[in-house]
PDB file of C-alpha atoms in Angstrom:
ATOM      1  CA  MET Q   1      -0.112   0.134  -0.140  1.00 92.00           C
ATOM      2  CA  ILE Q   2       0.990   3.476  -0.787  1.00 96.00           C
ATOM      3  CA  ARG Q   3       0.754   5.622   2.191  1.00 97.00           C
ATOM      4  CA  VAL Q   4      -0.421   9.266   1.795  1.00 97.00           C
ATOM      5  CA  VAL Q   5      -0.961  12.338   3.664  1.00 97.00           C
ATOM      6  CA  VAL Q   6      -3.237  15.219   2.257  1.00 97.00           C
ATOM      7  CA  VAL Q   7      -2.116  18.719   3.756  1.00 97.00           C
ATOM      8  CA  ASP Q   8      -4.683  21.562   2.765  1.00 95.00           C
ATOM      9  CA  ASP Q   9      -6.203  24.350   4.533  1.00 92.00           C
ATOM     10  CA  GLU Q  10      -9.593  23.554   2.856  1.00 93.00           C
ATOM     11  CA  ALA Q  11     -11.774  20.536   4.470  1.00 94.00           C
ATOM     12  CA  LEU Q  12     -13.434  19.848   0.998  1.00 93.00           C
ATOM     13  CA  VAL Q  13     -10.285  19.430  -0.684  1.00 92.00           C
ATOM     14  CA  ARG Q  14      -8.666  17.243   1.935  1.00 94.00           C
ATOM     15  CA  SER Q  15     -12.114  15.011   2.114  1.00 94.00           C
ATOM     16  CA  GLY Q  16     -12.220  15.230  -1.841  1.00 94.00           C
ATOM     17  CA  PHE Q  17      -8.633  13.575  -2.360  1.00 94.00           C
ATOM     18  CA  GLN Q  18      -9.199  11.306   0.268  1.00 95.00           C
ATOM     19  CA  LEU Q  19     -12.393   9.868  -1.187  1.00 94.00           C
ATOM     20  CA  ILE Q  20     -10.856   9.740  -4.662  1.00 94.00           C
ATOM     21  CA  LEU Q  21      -7.592   8.018  -3.433  1.00 95.00           C
ATOM     22  CA  ARG Q  22      -9.190   5.654  -1.047  1.00 92.00           C
ATOM     23  CA  ALA Q  23     -11.127   4.036  -3.999  1.00 93.00           C
ATOM     24  CA  ALA Q  24      -7.829   2.959  -5.235  1.00 92.00           C
ATOM     25  CA  GLY Q  25      -7.110  -0.609  -3.918  1.00 87.00           C
ATOM     26  CA  ASP Q  26      -3.278   0.116  -3.293  1.00 94.00           C
ATOM     27  CA  ILE Q  27      -3.445   3.621  -1.918  1.00 95.00           C
ATOM     28  CA  ASP Q  28      -4.359   4.660   1.744  1.00 95.00           C
ATOM     29  CA  VAL Q  29      -4.705   8.071   2.890  1.00 96.00           C
ATOM     30  CA  VAL Q  30      -3.523   7.541   6.251  1.00 96.00           C
ATOM     31  CA  ALA Q  31      -4.382  11.277   7.466  1.00 97.00           C
ATOM     32  CA  THR Q  32      -5.410  14.507   6.198  1.00 96.00           C
ATOM     33  CA  ALA Q  33      -4.243  17.979   7.731  1.00 96.00           C
ATOM     34  CA  THR Q  34      -3.859  21.599   7.758  1.00 94.00           C
ATOM     35  CA  GLY Q  35      -0.856  23.210   7.447  1.00 93.00           C
ATOM     36  CA  ALA Q  36      -0.670  23.786  11.400  1.00 93.00           C
ATOM     37  CA  GLN Q  37      -0.964  19.966  11.830  1.00 94.00           C
ATOM     38  CA  ALA Q  38       0.977  18.743   8.872  1.00 95.00           C
ATOM     39  CA  LEU Q  39       4.321  18.009  10.726  1.00 94.00           C
ATOM     40  CA  ARG Q  40       2.969  16.207  13.524  1.00 95.00           C
ATOM     41  CA  GLU Q  41       0.513  14.269  11.393  1.00 96.00           C
ATOM     42  CA  ILE Q  42       3.487  13.448   8.877  1.00 96.00           C
ATOM     43  CA  GLY Q  43       5.650  12.515  11.776  1.00 94.00           C
ATOM     44  CA  VAL Q  44       3.111   9.945  13.059  1.00 95.00           C
ATOM     45  CA  HIS Q  45       2.093   8.414  10.062  1.00 95.00           C
ATOM     46  CA  LYS Q  46       5.317   8.101   7.931  1.00 95.00           C
ATOM     47  CA  PRO Q  47       3.726   8.381   4.663  1.00 96.00           C
ATOM     48  CA  ASP Q  48       5.333   7.780   1.277  1.00 96.00           C
ATOM     49  CA  VAL Q  49       3.789  10.560  -0.313  1.00 96.00           C
ATOM     50  CA  VAL Q  50       2.494  14.149   0.767  1.00 97.00           C
ATOM     51  CA  LEU Q  51       0.091  16.009  -1.355  1.00 96.00           C
ATOM     52  CA  LEU Q  52       1.141  19.783   0.259  1.00 96.00           C
ATOM     53  CA  ASP Q  53      -0.836  22.881  -0.643  1.00 93.00           C
ATOM     54  CA  ILE Q  54       1.644  25.459  -1.816  1.00 89.00           C
ATOM     55  CA  ARG Q  55      -0.673  28.285   0.000  1.00 87.00           C
ATOM     56  CA  MET Q  56      -2.006  28.108   3.222  1.00 89.00           C
ATOM     57  CA  PRO Q  57      -3.018  30.852   5.908  1.00 86.00           C
ATOM     58  CA  ASP Q  58      -1.940  29.069   8.734  1.00 83.00           C
ATOM     59  CA  VAL Q  59       1.464  27.788   7.857  1.00 87.00           C
ATOM     60  CA  ASP Q  60       3.064  28.184   4.505  1.00 87.00           C
ATOM     61  CA  GLY Q  61       3.393  25.195   2.233  1.00 92.00           C
ATOM     62  CA  LEU Q  62       6.984  26.048   1.276  1.00 91.00           C
ATOM     63  CA  THR Q  63       7.888  26.498   4.696  1.00 93.00           C
ATOM     64  CA  ILE Q  64       6.630  22.675   5.492  1.00 95.00           C
ATOM     65  CA  LEU Q  65       8.204  21.534   2.148  1.00 94.00           C
ATOM     66  CA  ARG Q  66      11.759  22.588   3.706  1.00 93.00           C
ATOM     67  CA  GLN Q  67      11.098  21.165   6.893  1.00 94.00           C
ATOM     68  CA  LEU Q  68      10.071  17.944   5.344  1.00 94.00           C
ATOM     69  CA  ARG Q  69      13.184  17.925   2.904  1.00 90.00           C
ATOM     70  CA  ALA Q  70      15.396  18.309   6.005  1.00 90.00           C
ATOM     71  CA  LEU Q  71      14.310  15.069   7.697  1.00 91.00           C
ATOM     72  CA  PRO Q  72      16.650  12.153   7.543  1.00 89.00           C
ATOM     73  CA  ASP Q  73      13.979   9.935   5.312  1.00 90.00           C
ATOM     74  CA  PRO Q  74      11.748  12.458   3.845  1.00 92.00           C
ATOM     75  CA  PRO Q  75       8.580  11.535   2.060  1.00 94.00           C
ATOM     76  CA  VAL Q  76       8.082  12.554  -1.688  1.00 93.00           C
ATOM     77  CA  VAL Q  77       6.191  15.764  -1.678  1.00 94.00           C
ATOM     78  CA  ALA Q  78       4.068  16.896  -4.379  1.00 93.00           C
ATOM     79  CA  MET Q  79       2.570  20.649  -4.153  1.00 91.00           C
ATOM     80  CA  LEU Q  80      -0.956  21.369  -4.765  1.00 91.00           C
ATOM     81  CA  THR Q  81      -2.093  24.687  -6.141  1.00 84.00           C
ATOM     82  CA  THR Q  82      -5.255  26.396  -7.789  1.00 79.00           C
ATOM     83  CA  PHE Q  83      -2.964  28.589  -9.986  1.00 67.00           C
ATOM     84  CA  ASP Q  84      -1.468  27.948 -13.288  1.00 56.00           C
ATOM     85  CA  SER Q  85       0.854  30.835 -12.897  1.00 52.00           C
ATOM     86  CA  ASP Q  86       2.121  30.785  -9.235  1.00 59.00           C
ATOM     87  CA  GLU Q  87       5.359  32.649  -8.360  1.00 67.00           C
ATOM     88  CA  TYR Q  88       5.831  30.066  -5.552  1.00 76.00           C
ATOM     89  CA  ILE Q  89       6.397  27.178  -7.692  1.00 76.00           C
ATOM     90  CA  ALA Q  90       9.995  27.771  -8.932  1.00 75.00           C
ATOM     91  CA  THR Q  91      10.823  28.440  -5.303  1.00 79.00           C
ATOM     92  CA  ALA Q  92       9.210  25.240  -4.442  1.00 82.00           C
ATOM     93  CA  LEU Q  93      10.849  23.353  -7.386  1.00 78.00           C
ATOM     94  CA  ARG Q  94      14.384  24.719  -5.853  1.00 77.00           C
ATOM     95  CA  SER Q  95      13.329  23.395  -2.095  1.00 82.00           C
ATOM     96  CA  GLY Q  96      12.955  19.803  -3.407  1.00 84.00           C
ATOM     97  CA  ALA Q  97       9.224  19.407  -4.555  1.00 88.00           C
ATOM     98  CA  ALA Q  98       8.971  16.053  -6.542  1.00 87.00           C
ATOM     99  CA  GLY Q  99       5.904  17.122  -8.459  1.00 85.00           C
ATOM    100  CA  PHE Q 100       3.245  19.934  -9.032  1.00 85.00           C
ATOM    101  CA  LEU Q 101      -0.740  19.143  -9.334  1.00 86.00           C
ATOM    102  CA  LEU Q 102      -3.473  21.666  -9.984  1.00 83.00           C
ATOM    103  CA  LYS Q 103      -6.324  20.741  -7.314  1.00 86.00           C
ATOM    104  CA  ASP Q 104      -8.810  20.578 -10.430  1.00 83.00           C
ATOM    105  CA  THR Q 105      -6.559  17.306 -11.725  1.00 84.00           C
ATOM    106  CA  GLU Q 106      -8.987  14.849 -13.163  1.00 85.00           C
ATOM    107  CA  PRO Q 107     -10.093  12.501 -10.539  1.00 86.00           C
ATOM    108  CA  GLU Q 108      -9.535   9.452 -12.728  1.00 85.00           C
ATOM    109  CA  HIS Q 109      -5.894  10.570 -12.927  1.00 88.00           C
ATOM    110  CA  LEU Q 110      -5.000  11.350  -9.579  1.00 91.00           C
ATOM    111  CA  ALA Q 111      -4.370   7.690  -8.393  1.00 92.00           C
ATOM    112  CA  GLN Q 112      -1.811   7.002 -11.038  1.00 90.00           C
ATOM    113  CA  LEU Q 113      -0.286  10.410 -10.282  1.00 90.00           C
ATOM    114  CA  VAL Q 114       0.352   9.198  -6.807  1.00 93.00           C
ATOM    115  CA  ARG Q 115       1.546   5.945  -7.932  1.00 92.00           C
ATOM    116  CA  THR Q 116       4.004   7.629 -10.077  1.00 89.00           C
ATOM    117  CA  LEU Q 117       5.319  10.002  -7.497  1.00 91.00           C
ATOM    118  CA  ALA Q 118       5.837   6.689  -4.936  1.00 91.00           C
ATOM    119  CA  SER Q 119       7.725   4.757  -7.645  1.00 87.00           C
ATOM    120  CA  GLY Q 120      10.241   7.988  -7.905  1.00 84.00           C
ATOM    121  CA  GLY Q 121       8.560   9.425 -11.122  1.00 84.00           C
ATOM    122  CA  VAL Q 122       8.116  12.954 -12.140  1.00 78.00           C
ATOM    123  CA  VAL Q 123       4.502  14.446 -11.791  1.00 82.00           C
ATOM    124  CA  LEU Q 124       3.764  18.093 -13.327  1.00 76.00           C
ATOM    125  CA  SER Q 125       0.448  19.278 -14.495  1.00 70.00           C
ATOM    126  CA  PRO Q 126       0.917  20.571 -17.917  1.00 65.00           C
ATOM    127  CA  LYS Q 127      -0.437  23.978 -17.075  1.00 63.00           C
ATOM    128  CA  VAL Q 128       2.082  24.325 -14.250  1.00 59.00           C
ATOM    129  CA  THR Q 129       4.875  23.042 -16.369  1.00 59.00           C
ATOM    130  CA  ARG Q 130       4.430  25.931 -18.540  1.00 60.00           C
ATOM    131  CA  SER Q 131       5.037  28.461 -15.789  1.00 58.00           C
ATOM    132  CA  VAL Q 132       7.717  26.725 -14.138  1.00 61.00           C
ATOM    133  CA  VAL Q 133       9.614  26.476 -17.430  1.00 61.00           C
ATOM    134  CA  ASP Q 134       8.806  30.204 -18.100  1.00 60.00           C
ATOM    135  CA  GLY Q 135      10.097  30.907 -14.350  1.00 61.00           C
ATOM    136  CA  PHE Q 136      12.834  28.562 -13.369  1.00 61.00           C
ATOM    137  CA  LEU Q 137      14.488  27.698 -16.781  1.00 60.00           C
ATOM    138  CA  ASP Q 138      14.577  31.369 -17.966  1.00 60.00           C
ATOM    139  CA  SER Q 139      17.004  31.954 -14.894  1.00 57.00           C
ATOM    140  CA  GLY Q 140      20.840  31.858 -15.506  1.00 55.00           C
ATOM    141  CA  ALA Q 141      21.054  28.475 -13.850  1.00 55.00           C
ATOM    142  CA  GLY Q 142      18.382  27.286 -16.060  1.00 58.00           C
ATOM    143  CA  SER Q 143      19.879  28.321 -19.175  1.00 66.00           C
ATOM    144  CA  ALA Q 144      22.980  26.591 -18.290  1.00 73.00           C
ATOM    145  CA  ALA Q 145      21.542  23.504 -17.699  1.00 72.00           C
ATOM    146  CA  VAL Q 146      19.623  23.740 -21.053  1.00 75.00           C
ATOM    147  CA  ASP Q 147      23.334  24.263 -22.708  1.00 80.00           C
ATOM    148  CA  SER Q 148      24.831  21.278 -20.706  1.00 87.00           C
ATOM    149  CA  VAL Q 149      22.581  18.975 -22.372  1.00 90.00           C
ATOM    150  CA  SER Q 150      25.059  18.587 -25.195  1.00 89.00           C
ATOM    151  CA  ARG Q 151      27.639  17.210 -22.738  1.00 91.00           C
ATOM    152  CA  LEU Q 152      25.299  14.185 -22.188  1.00 94.00           C
ATOM    153  CA  THR Q 153      25.888  10.781 -23.869  1.00 94.00           C
ATOM    154  CA  ASP Q 154      23.513   9.240 -26.281  1.00 94.00           C
ATOM    155  CA  ARG Q 155      22.248   6.828 -23.563  1.00 95.00           C
ATOM    156  CA  GLU Q 156      22.042   9.596 -21.141  1.00 95.00           C
ATOM    157  CA  ARG Q 157      20.068  11.755 -23.444  1.00 94.00           C
ATOM    158  CA  ASP Q 158      17.536   8.800 -23.730  1.00 94.00           C
ATOM    159  CA  VAL Q 159      17.303   8.378 -19.819  1.00 95.00           C
ATOM    160  CA  LEU Q 160      16.770  11.917 -19.594  1.00 94.00           C
ATOM    161  CA  VAL Q 161      13.641  11.881 -22.060  1.00 93.00           C
ATOM    162  CA  LEU Q 162      12.313   8.945 -20.095  1.00 93.00           C
ATOM    163  CA  ILE Q 163      12.617  10.848 -16.673  1.00 91.00           C
ATOM    164  CA  ALA Q 164      10.707  13.856 -18.303  1.00 86.00           C
ATOM    165  CA  GLU Q 165       8.064  11.154 -19.496  1.00 85.00           C
ATOM    166  CA  GLY Q 166       7.486  10.257 -15.871  1.00 82.00           C
ATOM    167  CA  LEU Q 167       8.922   6.987 -15.564  1.00 87.00           C
ATOM    168  CA  SER Q 168      10.451   5.600 -12.512  1.00 87.00           C
ATOM    169  CA  ASN Q 169      14.014   3.974 -12.587  1.00 90.00           C
ATOM    170  CA  ALA Q 170      12.870   0.594 -12.852  1.00 89.00           C
ATOM    171  CA  ASP Q 171      10.422   1.691 -15.544  1.00 90.00           C
ATOM    172  CA  ILE Q 172      13.248   3.112 -17.495  1.00 94.00           C
ATOM    173  CA  GLY Q 173      15.375   0.137 -16.967  1.00 93.00           C
ATOM    174  CA  ALA Q 174      12.710  -2.076 -18.417  1.00 94.00           C
ATOM    175  CA  ARG Q 175      12.193   0.104 -21.404  1.00 94.00           C
ATOM    176  CA  VAL Q 176      16.082   0.404 -22.365  1.00 94.00           C
ATOM    177  CA  HIS Q 177      16.929  -3.094 -20.985  1.00 95.00           C
ATOM    178  CA  LEU Q 178      19.347  -2.060 -18.121  1.00 95.00           C
ATOM    179  CA  SER Q 179      19.498  -2.647 -14.534  1.00 95.00           C
ATOM    180  CA  VAL Q 180      17.944  -0.504 -12.106  1.00 92.00           C
ATOM    181  CA  GLY Q 181      21.532   0.057 -10.504  1.00 93.00           C
ATOM    182  CA  THR Q 182      22.763   1.053 -14.125  1.00 95.00           C
ATOM    183  CA  ILE Q 183      19.839   3.485 -14.657  1.00 94.00           C
ATOM    184  CA  LYS Q 184      20.596   4.993 -11.139  1.00 93.00           C
ATOM    185  CA  ASP Q 185      24.055   5.690 -12.305  1.00 95.00           C
ATOM    186  CA  HIS Q 186      22.845   7.344 -15.639  1.00 95.00           C
ATOM    187  CA  VAL Q 187      20.494   9.598 -13.418  1.00 93.00           C
ATOM    188  CA  SER Q 188      22.823  10.434 -11.033  1.00 93.00           C
ATOM    189  CA  ALA Q 189      25.262  11.276 -13.976  1.00 95.00           C
ATOM    190  CA  ILE Q 190      22.584  13.236 -15.705  1.00 94.00           C
ATOM    191  CA  LEU Q 191      21.961  15.540 -12.845  1.00 92.00           C
ATOM    192  CA  THR Q 192      25.671  16.146 -12.187  1.00 93.00           C
ATOM    193  CA  LYS Q 193      26.123  17.308 -15.728  1.00 93.00           C
ATOM    194  CA  LEU Q 194      23.109  19.473 -15.851  1.00 90.00           C
ATOM    195  CA  LYS Q 195      24.086  20.740 -12.518  1.00 86.00           C
ATOM    196  CA  VAL Q 196      20.417  20.322 -11.223  1.00 84.00           C
ATOM    197  CA  ASN Q 197      19.126  18.694  -8.037  1.00 78.00           C
ATOM    198  CA  SER Q 198      16.027  16.774  -8.812  1.00 82.00           C
ATOM    199  CA  ARG Q 199      14.555  14.739 -11.452  1.00 87.00           C
ATOM    200  CA  VAL Q 200      11.694  17.507 -11.978  1.00 83.00           C
ATOM    201  CA  GLN Q 201      14.506  19.895 -12.739  1.00 83.00           C
ATOM    202  CA  ALA Q 202      16.012  17.561 -15.114  1.00 87.00           C
ATOM    203  CA  ALA Q 203      12.796  16.982 -16.986  1.00 85.00           C
ATOM    204  CA  LEU Q 204      12.125  20.706 -17.389  1.00 82.00           C
ATOM    205  CA  VAL Q 205      15.531  20.955 -18.781  1.00 84.00           C
ATOM    206  CA  ALA Q 206      14.681  17.893 -21.258  1.00 86.00           C
ATOM    207  CA  GLN Q 207      11.690  19.980 -22.388  1.00 79.00           C
ATOM    208  CA  ARG Q 208      13.337  23.493 -22.750  1.00 78.00           C
ATOM    209  CA  ALA Q 209      16.081  21.667 -24.677  1.00 82.00           C
ATOM    210  CA  GLY Q 210      13.673  20.115 -27.163  1.00 81.00           C
ATOM    211  CA  LEU Q 211      14.450  16.444 -26.454  1.00 84.00           C
ATOM    212  CA  LEU Q 212      10.488  15.630 -26.183  1.00 73.00           C
ATOM    213  CA  ARG Q 213       8.465  14.678 -29.145  1.00 62.00           C
ATOM    214  CA  ASP Q 214       5.616  16.809 -30.171  1.00 48.00           C
ATOM    215  CA  GLY Q 215       3.011  16.188 -27.673  1.00 44.00           C
ATOM    216  CA  ASP Q 216       5.099  15.106 -24.886  1.00 48.00           C
ATOM    217  CA  ARG Q 217       5.825  16.676 -21.761  1.00 47.00           C
ATOM    218  CA  PRO Q 218       6.451  15.630 -18.225  1.00 46.00           C
ATOM    219  CA  GLN Q 219       3.398  13.695 -16.838  1.00 46.00           C
ATOM    220  CA  PRO Q 220       0.701  13.736 -16.729  1.00 42.00           C
TER     221      PRO Q 220
END
């Protein structure tokens, strides 16, 4: 079972996500919380995935994200937002968020997105992807990362494209017929060469560098 905690200041959002995800046989929403309750509930329930509202009135989602990322064994954190152009998104990306979802994500997609997060894949709402690309990758660091794509080997470029498609290491290994250990080595080399610190950032670099086919984009 994939253990999930949903953190949002709106009770309707919390209960809606809980209802949808619990309908999936392999996902258990072990707790829901407001921002003020988040760290306590996450500490008690030890979830695999946290869906975290990026803007909350009591405790800011970015503050919670940084505190979670400082833990010895942090959960995977995806940010929830109602905005398709949110100035906080690039900051969350730099702080270690593993994905971004709009709160109006189609219910039938939600469980699969959580599975992708739990397996180490990249999850980015298409609308959020556009705003992140315009914000993060227009910075000097982002532009330098795009320029660094030329340093990748052919195999590393192939792996980068599959990262951008949202695949986990195991799924990438199955696709290119390599062991998970070898894929981990490739991913590490990619992050080092691009000078980025997460798969999400690498996925955005792949998009800006034009490595994705028409219609392809980080998942969903």
